[in-house]
Structure formats: structure tokens, C-alpha cells
Short mmCIF file of C-alpha atoms in Angstrom, two decimals:
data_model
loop_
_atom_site.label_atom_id
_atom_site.label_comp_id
_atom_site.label_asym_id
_atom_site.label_seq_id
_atom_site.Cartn_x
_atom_site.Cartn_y
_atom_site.Cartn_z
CA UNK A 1 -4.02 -47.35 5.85
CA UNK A 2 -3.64 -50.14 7.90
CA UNK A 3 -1.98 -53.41 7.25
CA UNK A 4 -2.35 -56.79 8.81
CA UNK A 5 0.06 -60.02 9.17
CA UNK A 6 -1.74 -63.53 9.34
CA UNK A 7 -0.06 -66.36 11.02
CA UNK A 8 -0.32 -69.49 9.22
CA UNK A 9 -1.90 -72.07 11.06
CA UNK A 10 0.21 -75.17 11.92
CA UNK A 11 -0.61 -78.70 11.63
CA UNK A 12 0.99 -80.18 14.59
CA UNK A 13 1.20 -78.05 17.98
CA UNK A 14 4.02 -78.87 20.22
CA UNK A 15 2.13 -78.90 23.45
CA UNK A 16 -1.24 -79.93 24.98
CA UNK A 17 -4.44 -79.12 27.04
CA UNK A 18 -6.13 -81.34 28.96
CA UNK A 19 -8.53 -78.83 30.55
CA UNK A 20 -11.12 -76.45 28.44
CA UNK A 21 -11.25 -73.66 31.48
CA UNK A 22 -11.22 -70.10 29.33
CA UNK A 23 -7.96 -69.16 31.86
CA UNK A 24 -6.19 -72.67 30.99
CA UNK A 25 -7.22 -72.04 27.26
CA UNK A 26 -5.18 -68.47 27.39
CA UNK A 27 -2.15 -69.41 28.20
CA UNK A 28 -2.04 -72.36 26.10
CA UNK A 29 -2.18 -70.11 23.09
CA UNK A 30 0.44 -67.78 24.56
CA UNK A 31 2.47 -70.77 24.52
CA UNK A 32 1.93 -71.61 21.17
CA UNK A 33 2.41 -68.55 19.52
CA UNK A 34 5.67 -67.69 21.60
CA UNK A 35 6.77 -71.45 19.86
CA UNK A 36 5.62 -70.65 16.48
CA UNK A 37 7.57 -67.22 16.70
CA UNK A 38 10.83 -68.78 17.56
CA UNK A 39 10.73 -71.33 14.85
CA UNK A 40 8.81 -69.60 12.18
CA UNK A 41 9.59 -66.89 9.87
CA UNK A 42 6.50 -64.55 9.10
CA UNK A 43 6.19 -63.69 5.60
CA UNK A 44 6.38 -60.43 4.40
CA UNK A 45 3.42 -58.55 2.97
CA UNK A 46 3.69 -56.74 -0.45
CA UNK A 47 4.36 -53.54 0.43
CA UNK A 48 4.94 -50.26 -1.38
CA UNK A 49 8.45 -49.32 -1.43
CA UNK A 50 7.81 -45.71 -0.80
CA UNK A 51 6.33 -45.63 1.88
CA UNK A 52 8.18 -44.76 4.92
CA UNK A 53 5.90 -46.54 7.24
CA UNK A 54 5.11 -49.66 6.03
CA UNK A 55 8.69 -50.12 5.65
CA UNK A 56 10.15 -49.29 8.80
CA UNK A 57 6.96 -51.60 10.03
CA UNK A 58 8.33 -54.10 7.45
CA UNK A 59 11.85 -54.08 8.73
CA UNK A 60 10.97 -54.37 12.29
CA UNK A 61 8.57 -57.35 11.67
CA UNK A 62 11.64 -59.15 9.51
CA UNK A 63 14.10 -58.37 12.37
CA UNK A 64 12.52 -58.45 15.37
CA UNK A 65 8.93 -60.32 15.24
CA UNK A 66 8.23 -60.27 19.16
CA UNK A 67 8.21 -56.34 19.20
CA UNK A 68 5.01 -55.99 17.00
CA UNK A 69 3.31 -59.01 19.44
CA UNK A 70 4.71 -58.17 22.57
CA UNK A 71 2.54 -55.04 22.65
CA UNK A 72 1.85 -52.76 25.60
CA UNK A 73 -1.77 -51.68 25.85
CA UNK A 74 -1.24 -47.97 25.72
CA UNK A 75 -4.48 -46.29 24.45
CA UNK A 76 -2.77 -42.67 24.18
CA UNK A 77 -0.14 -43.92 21.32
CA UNK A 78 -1.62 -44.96 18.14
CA UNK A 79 -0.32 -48.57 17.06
CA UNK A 80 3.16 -49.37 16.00
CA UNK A 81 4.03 -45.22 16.65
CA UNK A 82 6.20 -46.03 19.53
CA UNK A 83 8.58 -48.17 17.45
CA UNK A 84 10.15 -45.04 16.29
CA UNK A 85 12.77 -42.63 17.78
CA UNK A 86 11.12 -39.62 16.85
CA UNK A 87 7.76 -40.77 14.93
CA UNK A 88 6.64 -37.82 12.35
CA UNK A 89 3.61 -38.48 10.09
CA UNK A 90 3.82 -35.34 8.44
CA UNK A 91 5.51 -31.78 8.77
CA UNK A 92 4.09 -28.62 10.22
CA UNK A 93 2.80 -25.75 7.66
CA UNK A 94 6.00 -24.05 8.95
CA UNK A 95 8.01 -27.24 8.20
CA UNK A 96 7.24 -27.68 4.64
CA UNK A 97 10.00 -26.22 2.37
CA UNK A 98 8.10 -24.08 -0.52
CA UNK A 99 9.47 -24.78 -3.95
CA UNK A 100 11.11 -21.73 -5.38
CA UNK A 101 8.52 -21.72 -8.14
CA UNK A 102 5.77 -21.09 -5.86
CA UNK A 103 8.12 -18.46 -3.49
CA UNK A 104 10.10 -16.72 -5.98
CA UNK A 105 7.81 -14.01 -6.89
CA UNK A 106 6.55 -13.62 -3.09
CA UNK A 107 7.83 -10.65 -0.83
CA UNK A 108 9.02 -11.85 2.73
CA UNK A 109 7.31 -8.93 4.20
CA UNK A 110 4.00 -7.59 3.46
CA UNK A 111 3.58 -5.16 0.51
CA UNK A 112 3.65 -1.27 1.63
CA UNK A 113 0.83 0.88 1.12
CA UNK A 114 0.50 3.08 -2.16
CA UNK A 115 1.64 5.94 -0.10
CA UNK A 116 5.04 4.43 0.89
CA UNK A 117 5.65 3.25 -2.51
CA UNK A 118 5.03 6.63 -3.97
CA UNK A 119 7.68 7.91 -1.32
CA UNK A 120 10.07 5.41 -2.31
CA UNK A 121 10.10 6.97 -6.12
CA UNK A 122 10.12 10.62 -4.37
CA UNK A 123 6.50 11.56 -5.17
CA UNK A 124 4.44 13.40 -2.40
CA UNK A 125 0.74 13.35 -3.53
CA UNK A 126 -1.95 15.51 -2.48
CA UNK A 127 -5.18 14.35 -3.69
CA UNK A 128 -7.43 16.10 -0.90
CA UNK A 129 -8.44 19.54 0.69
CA UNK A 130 -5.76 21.10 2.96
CA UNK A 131 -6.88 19.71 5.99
CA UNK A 132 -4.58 19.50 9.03
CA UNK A 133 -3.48 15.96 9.19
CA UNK A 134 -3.68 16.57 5.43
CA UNK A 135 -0.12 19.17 6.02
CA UNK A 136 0.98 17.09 8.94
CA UNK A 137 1.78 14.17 6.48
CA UNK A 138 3.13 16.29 3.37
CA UNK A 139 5.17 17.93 5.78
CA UNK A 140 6.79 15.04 7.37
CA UNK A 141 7.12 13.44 3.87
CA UNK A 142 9.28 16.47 2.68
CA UNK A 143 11.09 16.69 5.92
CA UNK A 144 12.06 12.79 5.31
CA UNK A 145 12.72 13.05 1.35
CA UNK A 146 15.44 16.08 2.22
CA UNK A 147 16.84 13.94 4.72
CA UNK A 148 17.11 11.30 2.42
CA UNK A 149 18.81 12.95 -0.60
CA UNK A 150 19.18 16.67 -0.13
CA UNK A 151 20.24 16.58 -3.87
CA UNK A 152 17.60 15.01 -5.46
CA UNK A 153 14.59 16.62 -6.82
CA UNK A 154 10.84 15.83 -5.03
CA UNK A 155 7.64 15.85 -6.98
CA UNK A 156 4.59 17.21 -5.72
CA UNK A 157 1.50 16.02 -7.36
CA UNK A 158 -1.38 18.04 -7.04
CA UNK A 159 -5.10 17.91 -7.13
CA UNK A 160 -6.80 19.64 -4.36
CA UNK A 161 -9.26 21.91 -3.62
CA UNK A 162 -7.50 23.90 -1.56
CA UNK A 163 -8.65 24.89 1.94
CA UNK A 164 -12.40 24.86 0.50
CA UNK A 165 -14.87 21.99 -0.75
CA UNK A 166 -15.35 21.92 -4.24
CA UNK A 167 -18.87 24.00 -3.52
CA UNK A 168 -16.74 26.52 -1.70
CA UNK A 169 -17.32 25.81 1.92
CA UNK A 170 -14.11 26.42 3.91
CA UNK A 171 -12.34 23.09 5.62
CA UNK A 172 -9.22 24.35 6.61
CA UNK A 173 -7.57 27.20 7.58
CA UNK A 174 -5.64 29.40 5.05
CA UNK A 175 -2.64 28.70 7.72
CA UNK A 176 -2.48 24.93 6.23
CA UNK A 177 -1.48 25.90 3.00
CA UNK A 178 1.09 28.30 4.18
CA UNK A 179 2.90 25.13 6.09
CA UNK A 180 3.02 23.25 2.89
CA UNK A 181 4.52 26.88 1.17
CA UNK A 182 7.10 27.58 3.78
CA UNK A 183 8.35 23.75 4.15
CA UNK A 184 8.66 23.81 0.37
CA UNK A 185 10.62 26.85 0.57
CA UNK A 186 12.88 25.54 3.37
CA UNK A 187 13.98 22.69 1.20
CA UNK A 188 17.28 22.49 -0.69
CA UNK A 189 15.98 20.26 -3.16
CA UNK A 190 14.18 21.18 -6.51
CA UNK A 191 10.30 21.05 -6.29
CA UNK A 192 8.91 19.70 -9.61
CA UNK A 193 5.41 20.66 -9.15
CA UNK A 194 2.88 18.89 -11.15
CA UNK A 195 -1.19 19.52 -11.19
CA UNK A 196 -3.74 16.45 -12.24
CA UNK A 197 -7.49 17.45 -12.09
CA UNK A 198 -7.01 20.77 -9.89
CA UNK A 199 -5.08 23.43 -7.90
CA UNK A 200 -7.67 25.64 -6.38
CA UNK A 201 -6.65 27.97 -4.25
CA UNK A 202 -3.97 27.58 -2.10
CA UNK A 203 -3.22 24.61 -4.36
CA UNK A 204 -2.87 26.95 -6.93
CA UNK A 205 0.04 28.65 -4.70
CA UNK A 206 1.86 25.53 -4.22
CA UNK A 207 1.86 24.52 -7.81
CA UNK A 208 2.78 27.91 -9.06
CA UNK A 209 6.20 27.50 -5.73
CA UNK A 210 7.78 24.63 -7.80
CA UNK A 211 11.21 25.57 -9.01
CA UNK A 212 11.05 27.71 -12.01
CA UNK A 213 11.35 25.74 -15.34
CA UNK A 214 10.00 22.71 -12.99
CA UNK A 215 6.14 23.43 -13.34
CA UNK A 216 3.92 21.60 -15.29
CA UNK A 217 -0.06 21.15 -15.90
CA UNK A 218 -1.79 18.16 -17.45
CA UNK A 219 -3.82 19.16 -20.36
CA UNK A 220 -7.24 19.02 -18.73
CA UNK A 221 -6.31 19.97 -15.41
CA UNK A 222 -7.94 23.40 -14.00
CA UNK A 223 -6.27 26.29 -11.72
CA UNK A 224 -8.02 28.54 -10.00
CA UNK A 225 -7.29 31.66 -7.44
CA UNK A 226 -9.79 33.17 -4.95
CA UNK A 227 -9.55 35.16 -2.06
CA UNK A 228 -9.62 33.74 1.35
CA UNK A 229 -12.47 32.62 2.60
CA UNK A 230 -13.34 33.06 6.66
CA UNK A 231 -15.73 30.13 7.90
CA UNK A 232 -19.00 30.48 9.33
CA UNK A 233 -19.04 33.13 12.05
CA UNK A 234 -22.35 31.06 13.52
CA UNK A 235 -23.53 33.18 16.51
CA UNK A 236 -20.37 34.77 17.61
CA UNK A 237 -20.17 38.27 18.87
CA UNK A 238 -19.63 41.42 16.46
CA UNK A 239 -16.50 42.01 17.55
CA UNK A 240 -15.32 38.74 16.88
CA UNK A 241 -16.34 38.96 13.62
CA UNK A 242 -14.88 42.21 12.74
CA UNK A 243 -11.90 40.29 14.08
CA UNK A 244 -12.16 36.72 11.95
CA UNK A 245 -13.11 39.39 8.65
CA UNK A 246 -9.94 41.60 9.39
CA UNK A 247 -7.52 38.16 9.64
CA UNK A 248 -9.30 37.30 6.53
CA UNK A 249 -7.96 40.34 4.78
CA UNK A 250 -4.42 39.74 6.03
CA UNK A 251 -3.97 36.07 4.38
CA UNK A 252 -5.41 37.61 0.91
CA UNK A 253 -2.16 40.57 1.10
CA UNK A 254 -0.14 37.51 2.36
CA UNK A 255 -1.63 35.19 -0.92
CA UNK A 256 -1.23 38.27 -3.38
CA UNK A 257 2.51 38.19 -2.72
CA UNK A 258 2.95 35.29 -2.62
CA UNK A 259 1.44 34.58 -6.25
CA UNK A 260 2.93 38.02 -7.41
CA UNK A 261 6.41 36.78 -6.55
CA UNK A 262 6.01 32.73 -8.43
CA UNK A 263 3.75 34.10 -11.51
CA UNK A 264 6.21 37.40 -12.09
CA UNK A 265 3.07 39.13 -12.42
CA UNK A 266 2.33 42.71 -10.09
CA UNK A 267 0.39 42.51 -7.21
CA UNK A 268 -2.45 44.81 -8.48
CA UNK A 269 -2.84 42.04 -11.53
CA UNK A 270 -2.97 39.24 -9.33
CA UNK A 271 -5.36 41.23 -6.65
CA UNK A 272 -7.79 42.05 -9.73
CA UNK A 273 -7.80 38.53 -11.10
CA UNK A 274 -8.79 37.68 -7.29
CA UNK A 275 -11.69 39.73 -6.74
CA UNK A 276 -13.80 37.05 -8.53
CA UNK A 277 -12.63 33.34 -8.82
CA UNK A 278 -10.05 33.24 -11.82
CA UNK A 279 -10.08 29.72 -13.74
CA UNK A 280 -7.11 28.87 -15.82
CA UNK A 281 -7.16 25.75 -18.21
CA UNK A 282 -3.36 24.19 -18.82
CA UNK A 283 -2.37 27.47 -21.78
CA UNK A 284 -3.87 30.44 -19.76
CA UNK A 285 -2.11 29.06 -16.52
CA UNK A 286 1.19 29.20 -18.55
CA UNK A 287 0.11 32.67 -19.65
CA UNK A 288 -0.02 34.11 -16.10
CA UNK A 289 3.04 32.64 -15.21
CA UNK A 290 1.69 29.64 -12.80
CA UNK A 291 3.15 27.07 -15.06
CA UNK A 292 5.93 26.77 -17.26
CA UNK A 293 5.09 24.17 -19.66
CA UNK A 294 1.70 21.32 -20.10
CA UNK A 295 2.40 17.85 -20.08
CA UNK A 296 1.21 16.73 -23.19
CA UNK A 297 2.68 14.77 -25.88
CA UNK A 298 3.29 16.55 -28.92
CA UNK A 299 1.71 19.55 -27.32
CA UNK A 300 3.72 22.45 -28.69
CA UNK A 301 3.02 22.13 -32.20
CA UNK A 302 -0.62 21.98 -31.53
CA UNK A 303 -0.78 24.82 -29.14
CA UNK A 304 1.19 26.77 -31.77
CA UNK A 305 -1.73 26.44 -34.09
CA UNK A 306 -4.54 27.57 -31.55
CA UNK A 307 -5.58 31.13 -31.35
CA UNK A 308 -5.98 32.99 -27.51
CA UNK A 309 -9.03 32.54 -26.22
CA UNK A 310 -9.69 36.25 -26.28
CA UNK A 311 -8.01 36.72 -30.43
CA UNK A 312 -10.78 34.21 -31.12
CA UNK A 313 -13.33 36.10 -29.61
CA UNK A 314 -12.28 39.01 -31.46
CA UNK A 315 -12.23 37.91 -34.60
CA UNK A 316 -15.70 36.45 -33.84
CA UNK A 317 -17.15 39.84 -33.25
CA UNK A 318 -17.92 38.48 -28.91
CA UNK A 319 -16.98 41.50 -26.59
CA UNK A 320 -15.62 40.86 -22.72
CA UNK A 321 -18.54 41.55 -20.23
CA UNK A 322 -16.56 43.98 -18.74
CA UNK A 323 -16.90 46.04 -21.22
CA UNK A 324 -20.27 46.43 -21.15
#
């Protein structure tokens, strides 16, 4: 935007050349103009009253004419820029002064991750095999929700495999899970245990060490328990497999117990349910005690009016393979 005053030109000139030398010439017209300033007012251009430039250029030029002539030749300040105190053609990003319209919905810091949010409402997810960093971080979060609010209850949202792939190939040791158990057991608050998709294994032990009357399956979620599973031996000696098999046995007494004690059932029926992998859908996990009721709406009435799995097998003449 740029804006230009024309001098009118006058009729009569007040003083005289008599030589036509280019220096001569000059200062003639210095002369001239410096008269024509004094005893002439310069019009003022139409000029929009909103605009803060033009009209602090406009004042200045109706005040004090000889400061917008008398210019210095300063090629690092754009023109007419120096006539202010402070000159400011526009704010800084950090300057400008957001309406609330466009802030009032925005956070001042930047949004957590899921994680943290789930802590916030007290849930502690586990959504992967029992790995160790896996333990290190449901540890720490149960550590840090007691601390918070010994008083308050903690959800534990399950669906893992346990310390196996879902084809069965070990990932962690059987010594992860156990963390998890014994934190949980160190806590004063209640543990509402919840499984979504699966508890396998060790899983299967943490859902069923929720605080009794506090256990609860999603309809289509699965529990299974297994025995312990030691990982590949490779090429190690005899004797150090005799010794990795005999540790292997230990953690299967240690898981029988532990299972007997949550599910109220005896040791010898959870050992025999172990020898092969035991599935339980959401109803047969309630049965043997790992649960105490399925999160589904309206579910009681319509569990009610469903037969055992094995009563309908009966009365449709199929007989156990076992029996066989």
C-alpha cells in the first residue's frame, strides 16, 4: 500500500535563475519547495479511517510537513517507519490474543497418552503376554494407584496370553506372572478383576485373584489353565535340563495352589483339569469358581434358561471321550 502527496504547481515562483548549470538548477528547487512549504498547506489525501498507518502518516503530514520531505537516506528503514516511537506492522504468532471461541475447548498442555488416562479413572490394562517390562509397568501402576487412594478399588482389565504366544511358545517366565499375583496381594485396595478376549494361563490366575464377589467375564471372553511351560532347552547340557524340567514342576505345585485357593476348588481338581489345556467360556469359568458373575446385560435370565453343556449332551445321547 503505498500512498503519494502531489504538490500543486505554482504560478508565480518567488525567486530566480539566471544560470541552467544542473548544480545551480538543484538548489534552486530546494529553494522553492522550502518556500512553497512555509506558505502552503498540502492537502490531505482521502484516506481510510482505519487504518493506523495512513493516519498517523496523515497527521504528521497535517502537522509537521518538513518531516516527510526532510528525509534521511537510510536504506535499512523502510519509508516513513522511523516516524514512530515503537513502529509495529503486525504482532508476533505469540502476540495475537486467541478468541475464546477458538481456545475454549483447547488443553494448555498436550493430551496424555491412553495409558495415563486409563490410570486417571483407576484402570490398569493388560492387553499383552507377560513380558518383563510388561510387569514392570503393571507393577508400578498398582504401586502408584495404592499410593493414591489406598481406599479405592483398582480394576484390572485383562486379555493376555499369559507367559506364552497364542501358538504356545513361551515369552516370559512363569516368575512374571507371580509379580503381578503377589503385588496384587500386597495391596489394601479391592481388585475388581475383569477379562475381555482372554486370560490364558497365568492370566487366568490373576483374573481368578480379584476380590471375591469382584470378578467378572465378558460374555465371549475365553479362560484357559495349562501347566507351565519351560522354553527351549536349545543345546544345553543334560543336566541343565533335568534342572530347567525340575523348576518347571515347581511353578505348576506353586500355580495349583494358587488356583486351588481363588476357585475354592481342591488341588487334585485343579491339577487334573491341568494335565491338558482346560478352556472355560464366561458360564463354565463361573462354574469352577474363576469368576463370580459375566458381564452381560440381562444375562441371568438367559443363562437361567440354558442347559450345562454336559446335561445337553446327555440328553442328546453324546458320551465324554473319557469314557471311552
Amino acid at each position: 500500500m503505498a500512498t503519494c502527496f502531489r504538490l500543486p504547481m505554482a504560478s508565480t515562483a518567488p525567486c530566480s535563475s539566471s544560470s541552467s548549470s544542473p548544480l545551480k538548477h538543484r538548489s534552486f528547487n530546494i529553494r522553492c519547495a522550502a518556500n512553497f512549504h512555509t506558505s502552503t498547506n498540502i492537502p490531505m489525501p482521502p484516506i481510510n479511517p482505519n487504518d493506523p498507518f495512513l493516519s498517523k502518516l496523515a497527521s504528521v503530514a497535517a502537522n509537521n510537513p518538513d518531516a516527510l520531505f526532510s528525509r534521511s537516506q537510510n536504506s535499512d528503514v523502510p519509508p516513513y517507519l522511523d516516524i514512530y516511537d515503537s513502529p509495529k506492522l503486525m504482532a508476533t504468532p505469540a502476540q495475537v490474543e486467541r478468541s475464546v471461541s477458538y481456545n475454549e475447548h483447547r488443553p494448555d498442555t498436550p493430551p496424555p497418552d491412553l495409558p495415563s488416562l486409563l490410570l486417571h479413572g483407576r484402570i490398569v490394562y493388560i492387553g499383552m503376554p507377560l513380558v518383563s517390562a510388561v510387569t514392570e509397568l503393571v507393577v508400578a501402576e498398582l504401586m502408584y494407584l495404592q499410593w493414591m487412594d489406598p481406599k479405592e478399588p483398582i480394576y484390572l482389565y485383562i486379555n493376555s496370553t499369559g507367559t506364552t504366544r497364542d501358538d504356545g511358545e513361551t515369552v516370559g517366565m512363569e516368575s512374571e506372572g507371580f509379580a503381578i499375583y503377589d503385588a496384587l496381594m500386597q495391596l489394601k485396595n479391592e481388585i475388581h478383576t475383569v477379562a475381555v478376549g482372554a486370560a490364558i494361563g497365568q492370566a487366568c490366575l490373576l483374573l481368578a485373584a480379584g476380590t471375591k464377589g469382584k470378578r467378572f467375564m465378558m460374555p465371549h471372553s475365553k479362560a484357559m489353565i495349562q501347566q507351565p511351560r519351560a522354553p527351549s532347552s536349545g543345546l544345553m547340557q543334560a543336566s541343565d535340563v533335568f534342572i530347567r524340567a525340575k523348576e518347571v514342576l515347581i511353578n505348576r505345585e506353586t500355580l495349583v495352589k494358587l488356583l486351588a485357593k481363588h476357585t475354592e476348588n481342591s488341588e487334585e481338581t485343579v491339577a487334573n483339569a491341568m494335565r491338558r489345556p482346560y478352556y472355560m467360556d464366561a458360564a463354565r469359568a463361573k462354574e469352577f469358581g474363576v469368576i463370580d458373575k459375566i458381564l452381560w446385560r440381562g444375562q441371568e435370565n438367559i443363562m437361567a434358561d440354558v442347559m450345562a453343556a454336559e446335561e445337553w449332551d446327555k440328553n442328546a445321547g453324546i458320551r465324554v471321550a473319557d469314557d471311552f
